Structure formats: structure tokens, C-alpha cells
C-alpha positions as semicolon CSV with decimal commas, in nm:
position;residue;x (nm);y (nm);z (nm)
1;H;1,189;26,912;2,757
2;M;1,259;26,608;2,970
3;F;1,600;26,738;3,085
4;G;1,500;27,100;3,142
5;S;1,518;27,397;2,910
6;R;1,875;27,331;2,795
7;P;1,947;26,983;2,661
8;R;2,249;26,856;2,850
9;V;2,328;26,527;3,015
10;P;2,612;26,544;3,271
11;V;2,684;26,168;3,281
12;P;2,688;25,893;3,016
13;T;2,326;25,791;2,962
14;L;2,170;25,521;2,747
15;V;1,805;25,549;2,645
16;F;1,603;25,284;2,466
17;E;1,317;25,415;2,255
18;G;1,057;25,186;2,100
19;K;0,942;25,284;1,753
20;H;0,583;25,215;1,861
21;D;0,604;25,389;2,200
22;Y;0,295;25,605;2,239
23;V;0,371;25,694;2,604
24;I;0,692;25,882;2,515
25;P;0,682;25,931;2,137
26;A;1,008;25,931;1,942
27;A;0,954;26,296;1,845
28;Q;1,022;26,394;2,208
29;W;1,380;26,264;2,176
30;K;1,468;26,455;1,859
31;P;1,589;26,770;2,042
32;Y;1,837;26,552;2,232
33;L;1,998;26,372;1,941
34;G;2,363;26,471;1,931
35;V;2,373;26,586;2,295
36;P;2,705;26,476;2,450
37;N;2,680;26,180;2,691
38;L;2,340;26,071;2,557
39;K;2,295;25,768;2,335
40;V;1,948;25,676;2,209
41;V;1,891;25,321;2,082
42;W;1,588;25,292;1,854
43;M;1,408;24,959;1,891
44;S;1,207;24,894;1,575
45;H;0,964;24,631;1,706
46;S;0,892;24,775;2,052
47;G;0,654;25,006;2,226
48;H;0,715;25,145;2,575
49;T;0,889;24,834;2,716
50;P;1,168;24,729;2,478
51;Q;1,340;24,533;2,756
52;M;1,040;24,296;2,752
53;E;0,943;24,318;2,384
54;E;1,292;24,271;2,236
55;P;1,495;24,130;2,526
56;T;1,780;23,981;2,322
57;Q;1,845;24,301;2,129
58;F;1,799;24,510;2,444
59;D;2,055;24,301;2,635
60;S;2,299;24,310;2,345
61;H;2,287;24,691;2,318
62;L;2,306;24,737;2,695
63;L;2,607;24,507;2,739
64;A;2,788;24,662;2,442
65;W;2,734;25,008;2,592
66;L;2,847;24,899;2,940
67;N;3,154;24,722;2,800
68;G;3,235;24,992;2,545
69;P;3,493;25,268;2,567
70;G;3,511;25,385;2,925
71;G;3,267;25,118;3,037
72;K;3,282;25,017;3,402
73;N;3,170;24,660;3,342
74;P;3,463;24,455;3,207
75;D;3,389;24,136;3,014
76;P;3,404;23,852;3,270
77;Q;3,515;23,611;2,993
78;S;3,826;23,818;2,918
79;T;4,133;23,703;3,108
80;K;4,398;23,872;2,893
């Protein structure tokens, strides 16, 4: 297991997984699905570098996660 013998993630963590990633296959993430504090985003047209292969979708998911509930990155456009 990538996080040790007991799947647990102590802090909010976002992971992007490319459907065509042969370096870290999707099957390796299955034991971690549903673990508190861990969100896995599946990128359907990417391999190991979704930030370069699907940059628009990557940025959209990342910003939504950062700005979501409890996010520490407030929307700079919001003045209300």
C-alpha cells in the first residue's frame, strides 16, 4: 500500500489518476476509495501526467477542491 498497511490519510488530499496511467495503475487506488480525507479524481484521457494531458480539466478540479468546503483558497473574484 502507498500509505502503509492501514489506509488512512490524516489531512485533506487530492489525487489525480489517469485512466491510462501504467506507472501507477488505477487498481492501486481501489483500496483507498472511501478513505476519509482522500479524494481521487479519475481523468479519462490521461496517463501519468494529467496536469499536462488534460490541463483545463485538471485546473478546474483542483480549483474547485481548493475553493470547496473548508478550502483555504478563497475566490479572488468574490467581494461579497
